mmCIF file of C-alpha atoms and ligand atoms in Angstrom:
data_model
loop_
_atom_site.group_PDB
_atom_site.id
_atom_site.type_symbol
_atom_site.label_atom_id
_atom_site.label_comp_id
_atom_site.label_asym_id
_atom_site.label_seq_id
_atom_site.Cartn_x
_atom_site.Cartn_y
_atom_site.Cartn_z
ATOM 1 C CA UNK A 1461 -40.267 -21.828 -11.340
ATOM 2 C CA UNK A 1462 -41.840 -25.361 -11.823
ATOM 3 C CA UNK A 1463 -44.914 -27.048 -10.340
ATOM 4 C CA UNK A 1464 -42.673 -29.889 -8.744
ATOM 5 C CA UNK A 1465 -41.102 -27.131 -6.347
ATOM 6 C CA UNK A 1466 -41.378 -27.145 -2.768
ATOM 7 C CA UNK A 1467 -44.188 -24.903 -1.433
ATOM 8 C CA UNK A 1468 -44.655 -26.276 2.095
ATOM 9 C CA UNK A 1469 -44.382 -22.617 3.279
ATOM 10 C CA UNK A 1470 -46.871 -21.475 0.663
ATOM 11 C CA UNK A 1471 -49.586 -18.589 1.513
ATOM 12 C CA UNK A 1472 -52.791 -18.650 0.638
ATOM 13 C CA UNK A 1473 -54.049 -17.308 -2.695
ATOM 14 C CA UNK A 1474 -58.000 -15.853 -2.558
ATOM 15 C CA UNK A 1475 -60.025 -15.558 -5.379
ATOM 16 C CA UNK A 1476 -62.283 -12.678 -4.929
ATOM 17 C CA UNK A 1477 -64.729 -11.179 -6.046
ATOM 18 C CA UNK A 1478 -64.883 -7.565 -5.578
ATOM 19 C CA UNK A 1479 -69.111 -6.865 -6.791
ATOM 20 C CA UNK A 1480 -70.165 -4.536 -9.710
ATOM 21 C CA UNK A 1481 -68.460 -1.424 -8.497
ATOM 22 C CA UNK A 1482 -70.832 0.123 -5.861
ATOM 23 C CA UNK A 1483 -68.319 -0.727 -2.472
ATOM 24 C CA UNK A 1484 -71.024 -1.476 -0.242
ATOM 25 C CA UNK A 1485 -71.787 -4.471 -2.523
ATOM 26 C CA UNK A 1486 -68.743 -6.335 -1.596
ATOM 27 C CA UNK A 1487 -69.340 -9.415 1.143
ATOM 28 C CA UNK A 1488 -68.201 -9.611 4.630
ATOM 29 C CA UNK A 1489 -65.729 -12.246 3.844
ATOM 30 C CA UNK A 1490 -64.587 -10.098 0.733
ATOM 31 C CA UNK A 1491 -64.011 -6.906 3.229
ATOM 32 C CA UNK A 1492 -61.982 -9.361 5.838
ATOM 33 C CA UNK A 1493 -59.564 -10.887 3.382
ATOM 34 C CA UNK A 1494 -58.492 -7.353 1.632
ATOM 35 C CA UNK A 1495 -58.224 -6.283 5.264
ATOM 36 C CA UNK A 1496 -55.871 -9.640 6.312
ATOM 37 C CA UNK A 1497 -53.920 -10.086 2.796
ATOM 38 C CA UNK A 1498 -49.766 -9.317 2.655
ATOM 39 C CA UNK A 1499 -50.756 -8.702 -1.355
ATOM 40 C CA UNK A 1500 -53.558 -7.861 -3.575
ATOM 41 C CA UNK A 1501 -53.683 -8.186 -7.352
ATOM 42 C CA UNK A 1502 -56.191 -6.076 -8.736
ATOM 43 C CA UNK A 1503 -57.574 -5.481 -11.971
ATOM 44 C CA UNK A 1504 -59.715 -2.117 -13.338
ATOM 45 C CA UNK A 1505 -63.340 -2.882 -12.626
ATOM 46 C CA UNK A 1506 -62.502 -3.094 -8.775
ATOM 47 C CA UNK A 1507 -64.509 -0.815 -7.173
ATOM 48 C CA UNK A 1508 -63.420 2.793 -6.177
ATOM 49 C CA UNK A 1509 -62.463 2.310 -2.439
ATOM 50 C CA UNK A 1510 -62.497 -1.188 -1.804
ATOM 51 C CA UNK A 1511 -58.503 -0.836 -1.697
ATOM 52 C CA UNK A 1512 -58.657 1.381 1.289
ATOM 53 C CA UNK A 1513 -59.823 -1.509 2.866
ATOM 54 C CA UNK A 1514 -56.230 -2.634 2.639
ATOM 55 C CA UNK A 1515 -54.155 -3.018 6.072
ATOM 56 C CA UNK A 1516 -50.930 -0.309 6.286
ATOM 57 C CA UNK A 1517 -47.986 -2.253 3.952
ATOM 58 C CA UNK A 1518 -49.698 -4.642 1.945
ATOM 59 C CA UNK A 1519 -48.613 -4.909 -1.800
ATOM 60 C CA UNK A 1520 -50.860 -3.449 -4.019
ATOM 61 C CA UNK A 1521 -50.619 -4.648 -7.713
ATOM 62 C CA UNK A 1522 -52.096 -3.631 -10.382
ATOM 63 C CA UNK A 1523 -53.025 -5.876 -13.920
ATOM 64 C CA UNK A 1524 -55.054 -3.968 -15.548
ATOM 65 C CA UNK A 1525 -57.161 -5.824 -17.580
ATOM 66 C CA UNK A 1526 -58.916 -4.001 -20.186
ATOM 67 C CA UNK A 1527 -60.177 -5.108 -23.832
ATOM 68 C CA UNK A 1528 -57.376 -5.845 -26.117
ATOM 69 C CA UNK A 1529 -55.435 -4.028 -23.657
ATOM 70 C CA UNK A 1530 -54.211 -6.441 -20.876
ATOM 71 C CA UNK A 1531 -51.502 -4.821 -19.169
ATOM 72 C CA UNK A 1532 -50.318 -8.056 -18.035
ATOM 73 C CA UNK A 1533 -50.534 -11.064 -19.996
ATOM 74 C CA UNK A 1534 -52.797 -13.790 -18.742
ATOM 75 C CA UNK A 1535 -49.767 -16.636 -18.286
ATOM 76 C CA UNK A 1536 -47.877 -13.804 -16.521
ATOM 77 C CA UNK A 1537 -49.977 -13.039 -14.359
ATOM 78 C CA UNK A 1538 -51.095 -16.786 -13.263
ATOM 79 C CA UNK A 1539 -47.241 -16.672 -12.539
ATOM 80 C CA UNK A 1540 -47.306 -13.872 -10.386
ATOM 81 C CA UNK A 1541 -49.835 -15.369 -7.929
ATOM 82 C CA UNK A 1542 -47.477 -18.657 -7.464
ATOM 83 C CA UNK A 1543 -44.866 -16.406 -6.794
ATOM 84 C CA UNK A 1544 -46.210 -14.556 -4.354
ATOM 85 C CA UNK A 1545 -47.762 -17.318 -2.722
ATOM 86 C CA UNK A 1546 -44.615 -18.868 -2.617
ATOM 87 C CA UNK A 1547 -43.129 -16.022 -0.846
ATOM 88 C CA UNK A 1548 -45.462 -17.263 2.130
ATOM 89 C CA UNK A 1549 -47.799 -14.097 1.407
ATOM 90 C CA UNK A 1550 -51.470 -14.007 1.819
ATOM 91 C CA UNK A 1551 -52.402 -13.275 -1.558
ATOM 92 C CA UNK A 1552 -56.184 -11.726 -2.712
ATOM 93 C CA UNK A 1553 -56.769 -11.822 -6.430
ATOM 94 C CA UNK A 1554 -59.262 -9.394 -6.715
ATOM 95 C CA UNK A 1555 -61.619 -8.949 -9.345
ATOM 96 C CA UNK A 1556 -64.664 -7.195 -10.418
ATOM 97 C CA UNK A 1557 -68.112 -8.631 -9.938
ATOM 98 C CA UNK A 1558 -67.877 -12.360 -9.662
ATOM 99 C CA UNK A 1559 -65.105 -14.234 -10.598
ATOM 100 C CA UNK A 1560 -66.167 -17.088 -11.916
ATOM 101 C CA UNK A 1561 -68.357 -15.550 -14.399
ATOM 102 C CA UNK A 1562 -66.898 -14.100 -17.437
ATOM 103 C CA UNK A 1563 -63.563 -13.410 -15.174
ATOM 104 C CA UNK A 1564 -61.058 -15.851 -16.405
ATOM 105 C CA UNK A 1565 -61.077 -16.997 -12.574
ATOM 106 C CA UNK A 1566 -60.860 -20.633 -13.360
ATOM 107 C CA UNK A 1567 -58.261 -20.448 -15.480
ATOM 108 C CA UNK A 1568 -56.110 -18.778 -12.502
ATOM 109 C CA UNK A 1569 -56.407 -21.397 -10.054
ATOM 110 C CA UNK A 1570 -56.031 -23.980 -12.049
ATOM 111 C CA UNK A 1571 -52.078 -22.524 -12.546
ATOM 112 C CA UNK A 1572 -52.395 -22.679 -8.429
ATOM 113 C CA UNK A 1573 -53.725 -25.989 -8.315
ATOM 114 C CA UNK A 1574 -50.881 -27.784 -11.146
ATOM 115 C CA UNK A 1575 -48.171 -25.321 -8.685
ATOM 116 C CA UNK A 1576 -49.858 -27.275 -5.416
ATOM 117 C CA UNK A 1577 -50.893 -23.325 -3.856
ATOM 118 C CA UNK A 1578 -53.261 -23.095 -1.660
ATOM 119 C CA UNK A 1579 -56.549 -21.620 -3.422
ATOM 120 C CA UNK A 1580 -60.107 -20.794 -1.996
ATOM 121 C CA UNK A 1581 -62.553 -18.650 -4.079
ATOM 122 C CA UNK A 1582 -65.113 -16.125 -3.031
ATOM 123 C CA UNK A 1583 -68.171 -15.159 -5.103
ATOM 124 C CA UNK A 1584 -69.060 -11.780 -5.830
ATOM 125 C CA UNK A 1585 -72.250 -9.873 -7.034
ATOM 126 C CA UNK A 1586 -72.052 -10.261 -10.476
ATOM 127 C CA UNK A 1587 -72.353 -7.119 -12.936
ATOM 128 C CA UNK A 1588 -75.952 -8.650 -14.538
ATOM 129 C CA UNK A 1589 -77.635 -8.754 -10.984
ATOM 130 C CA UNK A 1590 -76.187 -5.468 -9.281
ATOM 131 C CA UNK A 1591 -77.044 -3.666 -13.075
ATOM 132 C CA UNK A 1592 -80.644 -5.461 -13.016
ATOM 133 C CA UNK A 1593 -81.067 -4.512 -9.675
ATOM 134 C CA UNK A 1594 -79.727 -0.868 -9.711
ATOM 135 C CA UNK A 1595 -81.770 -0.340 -12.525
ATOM 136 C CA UNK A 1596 -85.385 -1.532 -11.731
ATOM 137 C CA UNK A 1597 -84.720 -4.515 -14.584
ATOM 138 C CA UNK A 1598 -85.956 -7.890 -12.621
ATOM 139 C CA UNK A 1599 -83.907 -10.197 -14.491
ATOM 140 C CA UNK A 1600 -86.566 -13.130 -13.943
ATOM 141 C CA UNK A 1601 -90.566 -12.630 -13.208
ATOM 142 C CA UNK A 1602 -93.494 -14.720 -13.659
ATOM 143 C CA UNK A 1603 -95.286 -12.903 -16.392
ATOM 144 C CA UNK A 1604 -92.291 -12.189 -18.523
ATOM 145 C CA UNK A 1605 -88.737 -14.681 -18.496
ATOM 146 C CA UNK A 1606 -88.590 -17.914 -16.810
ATOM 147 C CA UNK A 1607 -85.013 -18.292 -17.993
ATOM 148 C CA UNK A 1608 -82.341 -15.875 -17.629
ATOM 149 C CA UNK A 1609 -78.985 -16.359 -19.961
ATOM 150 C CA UNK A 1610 -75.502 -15.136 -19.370
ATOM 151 C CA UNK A 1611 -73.643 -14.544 -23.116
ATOM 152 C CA UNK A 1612 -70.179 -12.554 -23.826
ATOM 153 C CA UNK A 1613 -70.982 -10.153 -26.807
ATOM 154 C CA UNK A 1614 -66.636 -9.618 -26.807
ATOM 155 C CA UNK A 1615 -66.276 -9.766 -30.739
ATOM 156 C CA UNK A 1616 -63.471 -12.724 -32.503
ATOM 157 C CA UNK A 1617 -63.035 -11.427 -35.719
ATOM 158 C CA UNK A 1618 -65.543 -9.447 -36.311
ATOM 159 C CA UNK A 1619 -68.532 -11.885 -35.593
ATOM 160 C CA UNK A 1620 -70.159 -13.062 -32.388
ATOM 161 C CA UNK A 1621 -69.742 -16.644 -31.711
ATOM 162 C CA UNK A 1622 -73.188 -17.634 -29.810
ATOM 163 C CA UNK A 1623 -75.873 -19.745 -29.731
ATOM 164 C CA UNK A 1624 -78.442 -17.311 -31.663
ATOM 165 C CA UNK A 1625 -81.181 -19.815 -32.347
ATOM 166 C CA UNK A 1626 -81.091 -20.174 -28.152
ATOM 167 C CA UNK A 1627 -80.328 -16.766 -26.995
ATOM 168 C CA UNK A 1628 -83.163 -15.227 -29.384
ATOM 169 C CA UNK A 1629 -86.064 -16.815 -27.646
ATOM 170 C CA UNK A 1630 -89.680 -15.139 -26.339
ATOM 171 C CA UNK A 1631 -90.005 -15.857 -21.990
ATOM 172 C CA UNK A 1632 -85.907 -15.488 -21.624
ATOM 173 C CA UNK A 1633 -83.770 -12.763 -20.527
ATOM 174 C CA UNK A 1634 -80.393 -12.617 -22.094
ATOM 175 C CA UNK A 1635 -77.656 -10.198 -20.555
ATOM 176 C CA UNK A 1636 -74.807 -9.694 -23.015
ATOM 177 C CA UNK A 1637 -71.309 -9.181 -21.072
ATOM 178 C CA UNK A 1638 -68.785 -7.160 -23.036
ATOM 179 C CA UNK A 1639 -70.813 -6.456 -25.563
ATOM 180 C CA UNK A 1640 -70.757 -2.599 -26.506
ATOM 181 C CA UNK A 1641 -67.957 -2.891 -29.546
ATOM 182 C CA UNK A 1642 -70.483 -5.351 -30.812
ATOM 183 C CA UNK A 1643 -74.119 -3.666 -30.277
ATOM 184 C CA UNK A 1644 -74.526 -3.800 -33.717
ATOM 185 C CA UNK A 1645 -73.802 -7.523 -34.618
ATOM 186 C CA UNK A 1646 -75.709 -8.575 -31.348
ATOM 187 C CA UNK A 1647 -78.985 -6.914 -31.882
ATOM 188 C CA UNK A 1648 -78.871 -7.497 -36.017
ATOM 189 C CA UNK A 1649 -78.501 -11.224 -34.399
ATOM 190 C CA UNK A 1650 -81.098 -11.069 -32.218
ATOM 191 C CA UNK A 1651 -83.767 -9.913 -35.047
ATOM 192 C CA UNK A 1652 -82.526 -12.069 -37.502
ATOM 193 C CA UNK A 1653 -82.763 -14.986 -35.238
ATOM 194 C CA UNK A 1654 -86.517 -13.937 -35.209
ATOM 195 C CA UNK A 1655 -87.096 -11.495 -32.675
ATOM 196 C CA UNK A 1656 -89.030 -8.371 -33.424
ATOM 197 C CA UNK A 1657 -87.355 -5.137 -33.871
ATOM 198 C CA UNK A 1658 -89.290 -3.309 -31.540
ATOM 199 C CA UNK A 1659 -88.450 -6.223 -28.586
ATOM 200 C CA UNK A 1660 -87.193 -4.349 -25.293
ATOM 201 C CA UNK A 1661 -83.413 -3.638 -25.092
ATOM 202 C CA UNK A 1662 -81.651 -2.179 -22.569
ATOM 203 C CA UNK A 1663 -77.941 -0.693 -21.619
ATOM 204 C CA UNK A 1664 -76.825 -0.167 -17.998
ATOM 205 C CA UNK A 1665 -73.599 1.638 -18.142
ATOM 206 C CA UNK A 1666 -71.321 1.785 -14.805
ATOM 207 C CA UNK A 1667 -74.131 -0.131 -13.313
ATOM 208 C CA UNK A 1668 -74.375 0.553 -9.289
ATOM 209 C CA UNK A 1669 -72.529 3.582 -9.341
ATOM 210 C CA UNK A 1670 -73.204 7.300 -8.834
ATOM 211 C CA UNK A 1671 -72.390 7.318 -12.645
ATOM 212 C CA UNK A 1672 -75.029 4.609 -13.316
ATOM 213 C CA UNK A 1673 -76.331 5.612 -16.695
ATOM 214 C CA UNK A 1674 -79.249 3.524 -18.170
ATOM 215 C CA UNK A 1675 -80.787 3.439 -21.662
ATOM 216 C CA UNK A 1676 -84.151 1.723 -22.551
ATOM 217 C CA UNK A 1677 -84.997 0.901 -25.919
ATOM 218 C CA UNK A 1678 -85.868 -2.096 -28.365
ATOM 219 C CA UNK A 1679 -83.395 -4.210 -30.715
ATOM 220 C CA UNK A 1680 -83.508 -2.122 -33.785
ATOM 221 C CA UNK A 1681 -83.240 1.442 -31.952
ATOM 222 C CA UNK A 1682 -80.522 0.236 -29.266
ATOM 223 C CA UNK A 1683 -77.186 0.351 -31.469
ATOM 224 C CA UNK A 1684 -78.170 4.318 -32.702
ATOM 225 C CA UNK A 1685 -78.827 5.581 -29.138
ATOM 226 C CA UNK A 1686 -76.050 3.755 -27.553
ATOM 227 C CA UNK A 1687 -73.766 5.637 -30.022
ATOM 228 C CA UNK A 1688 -75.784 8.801 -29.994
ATOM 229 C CA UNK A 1689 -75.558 8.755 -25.968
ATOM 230 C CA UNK A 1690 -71.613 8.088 -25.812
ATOM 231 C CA UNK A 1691 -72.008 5.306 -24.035
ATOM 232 C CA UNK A 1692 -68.947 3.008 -23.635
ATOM 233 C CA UNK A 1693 -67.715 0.322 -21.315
ATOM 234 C CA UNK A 1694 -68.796 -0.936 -19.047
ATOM 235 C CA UNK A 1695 -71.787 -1.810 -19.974
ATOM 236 C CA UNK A 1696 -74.204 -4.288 -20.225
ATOM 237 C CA UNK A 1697 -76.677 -5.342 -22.781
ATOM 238 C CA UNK A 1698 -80.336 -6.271 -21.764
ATOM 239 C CA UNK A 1699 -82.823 -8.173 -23.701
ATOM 240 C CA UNK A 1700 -86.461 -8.959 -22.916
ATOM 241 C CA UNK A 1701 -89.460 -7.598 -21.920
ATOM 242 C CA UNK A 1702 -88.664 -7.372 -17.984
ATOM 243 C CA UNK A 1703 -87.280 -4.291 -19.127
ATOM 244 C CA UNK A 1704 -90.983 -2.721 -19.534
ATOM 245 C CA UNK A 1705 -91.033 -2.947 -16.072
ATOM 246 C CA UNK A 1706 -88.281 -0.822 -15.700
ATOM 247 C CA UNK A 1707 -89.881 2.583 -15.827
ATOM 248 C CA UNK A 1708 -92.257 1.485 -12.779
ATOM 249 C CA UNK A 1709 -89.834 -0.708 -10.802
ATOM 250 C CA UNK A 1710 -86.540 1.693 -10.759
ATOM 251 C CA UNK A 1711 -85.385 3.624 -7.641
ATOM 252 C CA UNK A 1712 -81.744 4.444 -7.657
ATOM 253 C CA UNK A 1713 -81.277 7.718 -7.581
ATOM 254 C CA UNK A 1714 -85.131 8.413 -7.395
ATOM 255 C CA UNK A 1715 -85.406 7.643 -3.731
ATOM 256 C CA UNK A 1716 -81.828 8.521 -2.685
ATOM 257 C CA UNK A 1717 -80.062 6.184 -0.622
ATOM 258 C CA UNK A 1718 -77.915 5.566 1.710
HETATM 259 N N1 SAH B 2800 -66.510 -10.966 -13.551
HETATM 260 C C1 SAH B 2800 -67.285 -9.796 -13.905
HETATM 261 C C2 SAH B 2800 -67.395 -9.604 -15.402
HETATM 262 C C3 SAH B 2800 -66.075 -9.326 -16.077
HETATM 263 S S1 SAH B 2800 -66.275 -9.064 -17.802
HETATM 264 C C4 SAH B 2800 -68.675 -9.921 -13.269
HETATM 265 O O1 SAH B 2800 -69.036 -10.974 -12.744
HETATM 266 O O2 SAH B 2800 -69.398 -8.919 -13.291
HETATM 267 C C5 SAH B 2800 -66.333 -7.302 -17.879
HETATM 268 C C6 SAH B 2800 -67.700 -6.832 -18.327
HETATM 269 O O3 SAH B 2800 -68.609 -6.858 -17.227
HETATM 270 C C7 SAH B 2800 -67.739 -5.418 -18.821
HETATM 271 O O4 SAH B 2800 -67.334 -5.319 -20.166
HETATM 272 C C8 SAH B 2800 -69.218 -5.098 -18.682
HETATM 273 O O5 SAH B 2800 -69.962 -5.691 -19.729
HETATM 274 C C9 SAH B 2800 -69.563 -5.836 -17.398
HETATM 275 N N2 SAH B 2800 -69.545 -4.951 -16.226
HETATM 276 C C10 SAH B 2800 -68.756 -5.058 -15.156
HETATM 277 N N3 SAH B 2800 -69.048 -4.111 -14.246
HETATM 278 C C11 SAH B 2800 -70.066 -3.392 -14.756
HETATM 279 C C12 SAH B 2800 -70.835 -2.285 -14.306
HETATM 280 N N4 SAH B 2800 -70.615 -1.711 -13.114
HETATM 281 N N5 SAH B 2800 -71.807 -1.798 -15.105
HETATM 282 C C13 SAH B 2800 -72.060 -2.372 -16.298
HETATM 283 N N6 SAH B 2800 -71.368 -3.415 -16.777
HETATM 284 C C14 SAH B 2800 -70.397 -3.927 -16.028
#
């Protein structure tokens, strides 16, 4: 297979993104595609059930897609979608949350666009606004962050390659991606970049679904309970002080729902 070959008959390959893992988070568009595709390629933080929304025959693939543990390698993979496009199938790429953030989605299409396959992409709720939301944690608010911050805590080598100076500000939130192997490093970071130990911290584990776990704390305490509670991926990390609001401001699971 080479990107000069002739794909005039091509199918459509859709980039979407599936929400945090709570079903009922996924879009209308999201819902119709899975429902219309001849293939879906699907990686483990897809929420449970959104592949019943699959039509009778389609191809269901799976590519796993966990930490040092990618059941299919990345180039593979990027292959895979060509193919099938090239097969004249309807293709939905599905992945969790949304998948241009933190989801390698760019890096798939742009294998699509040097093949000339059709691409379109459809955003998803992304795990730091369903977790934040789920859990009571307004990401922004006028008294506490006027910036929020996106940052992957997934360790090279040992160490965290960020911005510390930038991430460790007062008036900021900063949600950490990936970040449980590297608790430690991040908050040590985050205090040695000058904020206080007792600053609010936070973990939302499984965020959105009826195993939604969440852990308040501050930046020295957060690495102990996190190991003390068992708490693995996927999770997020929470800093700032929105997450004093949490104890007033969260309802899952309080109110029930429906
Ligand atoms: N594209 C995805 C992120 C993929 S990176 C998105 O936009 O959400 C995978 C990381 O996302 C996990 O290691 C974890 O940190 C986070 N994550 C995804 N789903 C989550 C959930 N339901 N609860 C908590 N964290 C989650």
């Amino acid at each position: 297979m080479n990107p000069t070959q002739n794909l005039t008959h091509s199918g459509t390959v859709y980039l979407v993104g599936s929400g945090p893992g709570e079903r009922d988070l996924l879009t209308l568009r999201a819902a119709r595609l899975i429902g219309e595709a001849d293939a879906i390629v699907y990686d483990h933080l897809v929420a449970d059930g959104v592949l019943d929304l699959a039509r009778p025959g389609a191809e269901k693939i799976y590519v796993g897609k966990e930490r040092s543990n990618h059941t299919v390698p990345q180039g593979e993979l990027n292959l895979l979608l060509v193919r099938l496009a090239g097969e004249g199938k309807n293709v939905v790429r599905l992945k969790g949350g949304d998948p241009f953030i933190f989801g390698r989605g760019g890096e798939e299409i742009e294998t699509l666009f040097e093949f000339g396959v059709p691409f379109e992409v459809v955003p998803g709720v992304t795990a730091a606004a369903g977790c934040a939301a789920y859990a009571g944690i307004p990401l922004t608010h006028r008294d506490h962050a006027q910036t929020v911050a996106f940052a992957t805590g997934h360790l090279k080598d040992g160490t965290v390659n960020l911005d510390w100076p930038a991430l460790a500000r007062p008036n900021q939130t900063v949600v950490f991606y990936m970040g449980i192997g590297g608790i430690g490093e991040i908050c040590r970071q985050m205090i040695a970049h000058g904020l206080p130990g007792n600053y609010p911290a936070a973990v939302v584990q499984h965020g959105t679904t009826a195993r939604q776990r969440v852990l308040t704390s501050d930046l020295a305490g957060l690495p102990g309970a996190v190991s003390a509670a068992g708490i693995a991926s996927p999770a997020l990390i929470i800093v700032g002080t929105v997450i004093e609001l949490q104890k007033k401001l969260s309802w899952f699971g309080r109110l029930g729902t429906r």
